[in-house]
Coordinates of C-alpha atoms and ligand atoms in Angstrom, one line a residue:
M252 CA 67.9 108.1 100.9
T253 CA 66.2 107.9 97.5
N254 CA 64.0 105.0 96.6
K255 CA 66.8 103.7 94.4
H256 CA 68.8 103.0 97.6
R257 CA 66.1 101.3 99.6
W258 CA 68.2 98.1 99.8
A259 CA 70.8 100.2 101.6
A260 CA 68.4 101.7 104.0
R261 CA 66.6 98.5 104.8
S262 CA 69.6 96.4 105.3
R263 CA 73.1 96.3 106.8
L264 CA 74.5 95.0 103.5
P265 CA 76.5 98.2 102.8
L266 CA 78.7 97.2 105.8
L267 CA 79.6 94.1 103.8
V268 CA 80.1 95.8 100.4
D269 CA 82.3 98.5 102.0
A270 CA 84.7 95.8 103.1
L271 CA 85.4 94.5 99.6
A272 CA 88.8 95.0 98.0
L273 CA 90.3 96.2 101.3
D274 CA 92.7 94.6 103.7
T275 CA 92.1 93.7 107.4
T276 CA 93.8 96.8 108.7
D277 CA 91.4 99.0 106.8
E278 CA 88.7 100.7 108.9
P279 CA 85.6 99.2 107.0
V280 CA 87.0 95.7 107.4
R281 CA 87.6 96.3 111.1
R282 CA 84.1 97.5 111.4
L283 CA 82.8 94.4 109.7
I284 CA 84.9 92.1 111.9
G285 CA 83.4 93.9 114.9
A286 CA 79.8 93.3 113.5
F287 CA 80.6 89.7 113.1
G288 CA 81.6 89.6 116.8
G289 CA 85.3 90.4 116.9
E290 CA 87.7 87.4 116.9
P291 CA 87.2 84.8 114.2
T292 CA 86.6 81.3 115.6
S293 CA 88.7 79.7 112.8
V294 CA 91.2 80.9 110.2
T295 CA 92.1 78.6 107.3
G296 CA 94.6 79.3 104.6
Y297 CA 95.9 77.5 101.4
D298 CA 97.6 78.3 98.1
L299 CA 95.9 77.7 94.8
G300 CA 97.7 77.4 91.5
E301 CA 101.0 78.8 90.2
P302 CA 101.7 81.7 90.6
A303 CA 100.1 81.0 93.9
L304 CA 96.8 82.5 94.8
R305 CA 96.9 82.9 98.7
V306 CA 93.5 82.1 100.0
R307 CA 92.5 82.9 103.6
K308 CA 89.2 82.4 105.3
L309 CA 88.0 84.0 108.5
R310 CA 85.0 82.4 110.0
F311 CA 83.0 83.8 112.9
A312 CA 80.7 82.1 115.4
S313 CA 78.0 84.7 114.3
G314 CA 77.7 82.9 110.9
G315 CA 79.8 85.5 109.0
E316 CA 82.8 84.7 106.9
I317 CA 85.4 86.9 105.2
V318 CA 87.4 85.5 102.3
L319 CA 90.7 87.1 101.4
H320 CA 92.9 86.5 98.3
H321 CA 96.4 87.8 98.9
D322 CA 95.2 89.7 102.0
T323 CA 92.5 91.6 100.1
V324 CA 88.8 90.9 100.9
V325 CA 87.2 89.3 97.8
G326 CA 84.1 87.9 99.4
V327 CA 81.9 88.2 102.5
I328 CA 79.5 85.4 103.3
L329 CA 76.4 85.3 105.5
H330 CA 75.9 81.6 106.3
V331 CA 72.1 81.1 106.7
K332 CA 72.4 77.4 107.2
P333 CA 75.2 75.7 109.0
A334 CA 78.3 75.1 106.7
A335 CA 80.7 72.2 107.2
G336 CA 79.3 71.5 110.7
D337 CA 81.4 73.9 112.8
L338 CA 79.8 77.2 112.1
G339 CA 77.0 79.2 113.6
V340 CA 74.4 80.9 111.4
V341 CA 73.4 84.5 111.1
D342 CA 70.1 85.9 112.2
L343 CA 69.0 87.2 108.8
A344 CA 66.6 89.7 110.5
Q345 CA 69.6 91.5 111.8
W346 CA 70.9 92.0 108.3
V347 CA 67.8 92.6 106.2
K348 CA 64.8 94.2 107.7
G349 CA 61.7 92.0 107.8
L350 CA 63.4 88.7 106.8
T351 CA 63.9 85.4 108.5
N352 CA 66.3 82.6 107.7
D353 CA 63.5 80.9 105.9
A354 CA 63.3 83.7 103.2
T355 CA 62.5 82.8 99.7
L356 CA 63.9 84.5 96.6
E357 CA 60.6 86.4 96.2
E358 CA 60.8 87.6 99.8
L359 CA 64.4 88.7 99.4
K360 CA 63.5 90.6 96.3
A361 CA 60.6 92.3 98.0
A362 CA 62.6 93.2 101.2
L363 CA 65.5 94.7 99.2
A364 CA 63.3 96.2 96.4
L365 CA 65.8 95.1 93.8
P366 CA 65.5 93.1 90.5
V367 CA 66.8 89.6 90.5
H368 CA 69.6 88.8 87.9
F369 CA 70.9 85.3 87.0
A370 CA 74.4 84.0 86.3
G371 CA 73.6 81.0 84.3
L372 CA 70.2 79.3 84.9
R373 CA 70.6 78.6 88.5
S374 CA 72.4 81.3 90.3
P375 CA 70.3 84.3 91.2
Y376 CA 71.9 87.5 92.4
F377 CA 71.3 91.2 93.2
T378 CA 73.4 94.1 92.3
I379 CA 74.1 96.1 95.5
G380 CA 76.0 99.4 95.0
A381 CA 79.5 98.6 93.9
G382 CA 79.1 94.8 94.7
Y383 CA 76.9 91.8 94.1
A384 CA 75.0 89.6 96.4
G385 CA 74.9 86.0 95.1
L386 CA 72.2 83.8 96.6
R387 CA 72.8 80.1 97.2
F388 CA 69.8 77.7 97.7
V389 CA 69.7 74.0 98.2
P390 CA 69.2 72.3 94.9
G391 CA 65.6 71.7 93.6
D392 CA 63.4 69.0 95.1
G393 CA 64.8 66.5 92.5
S394 CA 61.5 66.5 90.5
G395 CA 63.4 67.6 87.5
S396 CA 62.1 71.2 87.7
A397 CA 65.5 72.6 86.8
G398 CA 66.2 73.4 90.4
A399 CA 63.6 76.2 90.3
G400 CA 61.7 74.6 93.3
G401 CA 64.8 75.4 95.4
W402 CA 64.3 79.1 95.8
N403 CA 60.5 79.1 96.0
Q404 CA 60.5 77.0 99.1
P405 CA 61.0 78.5 102.6
G406 CA 64.1 77.1 104.4
H407 CA 66.1 76.6 101.2
L408 CA 68.4 79.7 101.4
T409 CA 71.8 78.5 102.5
R410 CA 74.1 81.6 102.1
I411 CA 74.4 85.1 100.7
V412 CA 77.8 85.7 99.0
I413 CA 78.9 89.3 98.6
T414 CA 81.5 90.0 95.9
M415 CA 83.1 92.6 93.8
D416 CA 83.2 90.2 90.9
K417 CA 80.0 89.9 88.9
P418 CA 78.7 86.3 89.7
G419 CA 79.7 83.8 87.0
L420 CA 82.8 85.7 85.9
G421 CA 85.3 85.0 88.6
L422 CA 86.1 82.0 90.8
P423 CA 83.5 82.4 93.6
P424 CA 84.9 82.9 97.1
D425 CA 82.9 80.0 98.5
A426 CA 84.3 77.6 95.9
D427 CA 85.8 75.5 98.7
E428 CA 88.7 73.3 98.3
C429 CA 87.3 70.8 95.8
P430 CA 88.9 67.4 96.6
A431 CA 88.8 66.4 92.9
C432 CA 90.8 69.2 91.5
T433 CA 92.8 71.2 94.2
D434 CA 95.6 68.7 94.6
L435 CA 96.9 68.3 91.0
L436 CA 99.7 70.8 90.8
V437 CA 103.2 69.6 91.7
C438 CA 105.8 72.3 92.5
G439 CA 109.6 71.9 93.0
E440 CA 112.1 74.4 93.9
N441 CA 112.0 76.1 90.6
G442 CA 108.2 76.5 90.3
V443 CA 105.9 74.0 88.5
D444 CA 107.3 70.4 88.1
V445 CA 105.8 70.0 84.5
D446 CA 106.3 66.2 84.2
A447 CA 104.9 65.4 87.6
T448 CA 101.9 67.7 87.1
L449 CA 101.2 66.3 83.6
L450 CA 101.2 62.8 85.1
R451 CA 98.6 63.8 87.8
L452 CA 96.5 65.6 85.2
E453 CA 96.6 62.6 82.8
S454 CA 95.5 60.1 85.5
A455 CA 92.7 62.5 86.6
V456 CA 91.6 62.5 82.9
A457 CA 91.8 58.8 82.8
A458 CA 89.7 58.5 86.0
K459 CA 87.2 60.9 84.4
T460 CA 87.7 63.4 87.3
L461 CA 88.7 65.9 84.7
K462 CA 87.7 66.2 81.1
E463 CA 89.9 68.0 78.4
V464 CA 88.4 70.9 76.5
A465 CA 88.8 69.8 72.9
S466 CA 89.4 73.3 71.3
R467 CA 92.6 73.6 73.3
A468 CA 95.9 71.7 73.2
K469 CA 95.7 68.1 74.2
L470 CA 97.6 67.3 77.4
T471 CA 99.6 64.6 75.5
D472 CA 100.7 67.2 73.0
L473 CA 101.7 69.9 75.5
R474 CA 105.3 68.8 75.8
A475 CA 106.0 68.4 72.1
L476 CA 104.2 71.7 71.1
H477 CA 106.2 73.6 73.7
A478 CA 109.6 72.0 72.6
S479 CA 108.8 73.0 68.9
R480 CA 108.9 76.7 69.9
L481 CA 106.2 77.3 67.2
M482 CA 103.8 78.8 69.7
T483 CA 104.4 81.7 72.2
F484 CA 102.4 79.7 74.7
V485 CA 100.6 76.4 74.6
E486 CA 97.7 75.8 77.0
S487 CA 95.5 72.8 78.0
H488 CA 92.0 73.4 79.6
L489 CA 90.6 70.7 81.9
I490 CA 87.1 70.9 83.3
C491 CA 86.6 69.3 86.8
T492 CA 83.5 67.1 86.6
S493 CA 82.7 67.9 90.3
C494 CA 83.0 71.6 90.7
R495 CA 82.8 72.6 87.0
H496 CA 85.8 74.9 87.3
I497 CA 88.5 74.8 84.6
I498 CA 92.1 74.2 85.2
C499 CA 94.4 76.1 82.7
F500 CA 97.9 74.6 82.4
T501 CA 100.2 76.8 80.3
L502 CA 103.7 76.4 79.0
Y503 CA 105.3 79.6 77.7
R504 CA 108.1 79.7 75.1
D505 CA 109.8 82.4 77.1
G506 CA 108.6 82.2 80.6
S507 CA 107.6 80.0 83.6
P508 CA 104.7 77.6 83.4
T509 CA 101.4 78.7 85.0
F510 CA 98.6 76.6 86.6
G511 CA 95.3 78.2 87.5
H512 CA 91.7 77.5 88.5
H513 CA 89.1 79.5 86.6
A514 CA 85.4 80.0 86.2
V515 CA 84.1 78.6 82.8
D516 CA 83.5 82.1 81.3
E517 CA 86.9 83.3 82.5
A518 CA 88.6 80.3 80.8
R519 CA 86.7 80.8 77.6
R520 CA 87.9 84.4 77.4
R521 CA 91.6 83.4 77.6
P522 CA 93.5 84.0 74.4
A523 CA 94.0 80.9 72.2
E524 CA 96.8 80.4 69.7
P525 CA 96.0 78.2 66.8
I526 CA 97.8 74.8 66.8
P527 CA 100.2 74.1 64.0
P528 CA 99.8 70.8 61.9
A529 CA 101.3 67.8 63.7
D530 CA 103.9 67.2 61.0
Q531 CA 105.7 70.3 62.1
W532 CA 106.2 69.3 65.8
A533 CA 105.0 65.8 66.6
A534 CA 106.5 62.3 66.5
Q535 CA 105.7 60.1 63.5
E536 CA 102.9 58.1 65.2
R537 CA 101.1 61.4 66.2
V538 CA 101.4 62.7 62.7
V539 CA 99.8 59.4 61.3
A540 CA 97.0 59.7 64.0
E541 CA 96.3 63.3 62.7
Q542 CA 96.2 62.1 59.1
D543 CA 93.7 59.5 60.2
A544 CA 91.7 62.0 62.1
L545 CA 88.9 64.3 60.7
R546 CA 90.3 67.0 58.4
Y547 CA 88.9 70.3 57.4
V548 CA 87.7 70.6 53.8
D549 CA 85.5 73.7 53.4
H550 CA 83.3 76.1 55.3
Q551 CA 80.8 78.9 55.2
P552 CA 81.4 81.5 58.0
G553 CA 78.7 81.1 60.7
A554 CA 76.8 78.4 58.8
W555 CA 78.7 75.1 58.2
F556 CA 81.9 73.1 58.2
L557 CA 82.8 70.2 55.9
V558 CA 85.2 67.7 57.3
Q559 CA 86.6 64.6 55.9
Q560 CA 87.9 61.3 57.2
G561 CA 89.1 58.7 54.8
D562 CA 86.3 58.5 52.1
S563 CA 83.6 59.9 54.5
L564 CA 82.4 63.4 54.4
Y565 CA 80.7 65.1 57.3
L566 CA 78.7 68.3 57.4
D567 CA 78.6 70.3 60.6
A568 CA 75.5 72.4 59.9
R569 CA 74.4 75.2 62.4
Y570 CA 70.7 75.6 63.1
S571 CA 69.0 78.0 65.3
Y572 CA 65.4 78.7 66.5
S573 CA 64.5 82.0 68.3
A574 CA 67.1 82.9 70.9
V575 CA 66.9 79.6 72.7
I576 CA 68.3 77.1 70.3
D577 CA 71.6 77.7 68.6
D578 CA 73.5 74.5 68.0
S579 CA 74.8 72.3 65.1
A580 CA 74.1 68.9 63.6
L581 CA 76.7 66.6 62.2
I582 CA 75.5 64.6 59.2
E583 CA 77.5 62.1 57.3
L584 CA 76.8 62.7 53.6
D585 CA 75.0 59.6 52.0
P586 CA 75.9 58.3 48.5
A587 CA 73.2 60.6 46.9
E588 CA 74.4 63.7 48.8
R589 CA 78.1 62.8 48.0
S590 CA 77.3 62.7 44.3
A591 CA 75.4 66.0 44.4
Y592 CA 78.3 67.6 46.3
S593 CA 80.8 66.3 43.6
K594 CA 78.7 68.2 41.0
G595 CA 77.6 71.2 43.0
G596 CA 80.5 71.8 45.3
H597 CA 80.2 74.7 47.9
E598 CA 76.9 75.9 46.5
Y599 CA 75.3 72.4 47.0
L600 CA 76.5 72.4 50.6
R601 CA 75.0 75.8 51.2
Q602 CA 71.6 74.5 50.0
L603 CA 71.9 71.3 52.1
A604 CA 72.9 73.3 55.2
G605 CA 69.9 75.5 54.6
K606 CA 67.6 72.4 54.3
I607 CA 68.9 71.0 57.5
H608 CA 68.3 74.3 59.4
M609 CA 64.7 74.6 57.9
S610 CA 63.9 71.0 58.9
A611 CA 64.3 71.9 62.6
P612 CA 66.7 69.0 63.2
Y613 CA 66.2 69.2 67.0
T614 CA 62.8 67.7 66.4
P615 CA 62.2 63.9 65.8
D616 CA 60.1 64.9 62.7
S617 CA 63.1 66.2 60.9
P618 CA 64.8 63.5 58.7
Y619 CA 68.2 64.8 60.0
F620 CA 67.3 64.2 63.6
A621 CA 68.2 60.5 63.6
R622 CA 71.2 61.1 61.4
D623 CA 72.7 63.8 63.7
L624 CA 76.0 62.2 65.0
Y625 CA 76.1 64.8 67.8
R626 CA 72.8 63.5 68.9
R627 CA 73.0 59.8 68.5
G628 CA 76.7 59.5 69.2
G629 CA 77.5 57.3 66.1
E630 CA 80.5 54.9 66.5
P631 CA 80.9 54.1 70.2
G632 CA 83.8 55.8 72.0
R633 CA 84.0 58.7 69.6
D634 CA 83.8 62.3 70.7
Y635 CA 82.5 63.9 67.4
R636 CA 82.2 67.4 68.8
G637 CA 85.8 67.4 70.1
E638 CA 87.1 65.9 66.8
V639 CA 85.4 68.5 64.7
S640 CA 86.6 71.4 67.0
S641 CA 90.2 70.2 66.7
A642 CA 89.9 69.8 62.9
I643 CA 88.6 73.4 62.8
A644 CA 91.3 74.6 65.2
H645 CA 94.0 73.2 62.8
H646 CA 92.3 74.9 59.9
T647 CA 92.4 78.2 61.7
W648 CA 96.1 77.8 62.1
S649 CA 96.6 77.3 58.3
A650 CA 94.4 80.2 57.5
E651 CA 96.4 82.5 59.7
Q652 CA 99.6 81.4 58.1
R653 CA 98.2 82.2 54.7
S654 CA 97.1 85.7 55.6
R655 CA 100.5 86.3 57.2
R656 CA 102.1 85.5 53.8
M657 CA 99.9 87.7 51.8
Ligands
LIG966 ZN1 86.9 70.7 91.2

């Protein structure tokens, strides 16, 4: 065994990795079940989404758990702290040489001789052969130290989750049935009952259990957009405010509706079709609402967007600082800026956006800090970021139509 594989020599983790992507009749899975003590103490199963994802969880008195999707092992969990009351816990010393159940992140790293990676800011993991070992710790001590206190303290490790999916990319196998978002799909004999499902989703949005992702189709537009047959598919994204997973509800022009739970990154990577202007598919009142909404006027790729509402002009100007800050500010042009824009046009906006960027508008010293509508919220009840994203989404549609005609 080379130094590179010290983790494998010093732990029994290969036993867990070898079981991934196989089914319960395969020898490596039988071997793992044996190592967990034979018969599981509980087997739970449920369906998630449409087409249904069949989830099955085998839990063992020894603190092990095997999670299957459609009868294939997608995750193996070592419970270091009791989960949901009924389970035993593993003796970590039997799985990784020299460790106790009180291991800190530093001790895990030393014992396995592996570098720590992070999925997001709070989810450390190791790469172990063909799989990944995600580490769950109890959240930080609440002192506001970004949760970092959690993994430096002994006794905070709760579980080790072995997956084939890179942490952060797929739905984690220990994403338990979230009471807030797992009961929203309604199915009839012919698959998804679209109206009943829409009703549940809309009440969840009203109750703030779910939040609509502004760059995708609005729930209330889904039916009309689908009926217009202008798009090959129309999709709404709803983020669960409890578990942070995203529900993607999709109506296809030529196909059955789908409903799925996804990790944030996974949802973001799903293809999006630009949304046509409302006058092509919506009822009159919706068309009027869009005319009253923010509308795209001009932009400079990667730097700024100018949007308009009535007589007001708003500049969404991107700013960045090192690799950490990359955001944008939304500034309503004042009378002097409006008059300069009417003379200087696009070139004036280029200069203004440059000035905003150079002023470091994320610091209170910048004159744009207090004017940034993204920061101070502006008119109560308005979601400026959402409104600007949807104005831009409509513009993207028009631009694509033009390039198709050319
Ligand atoms: Zn949820």
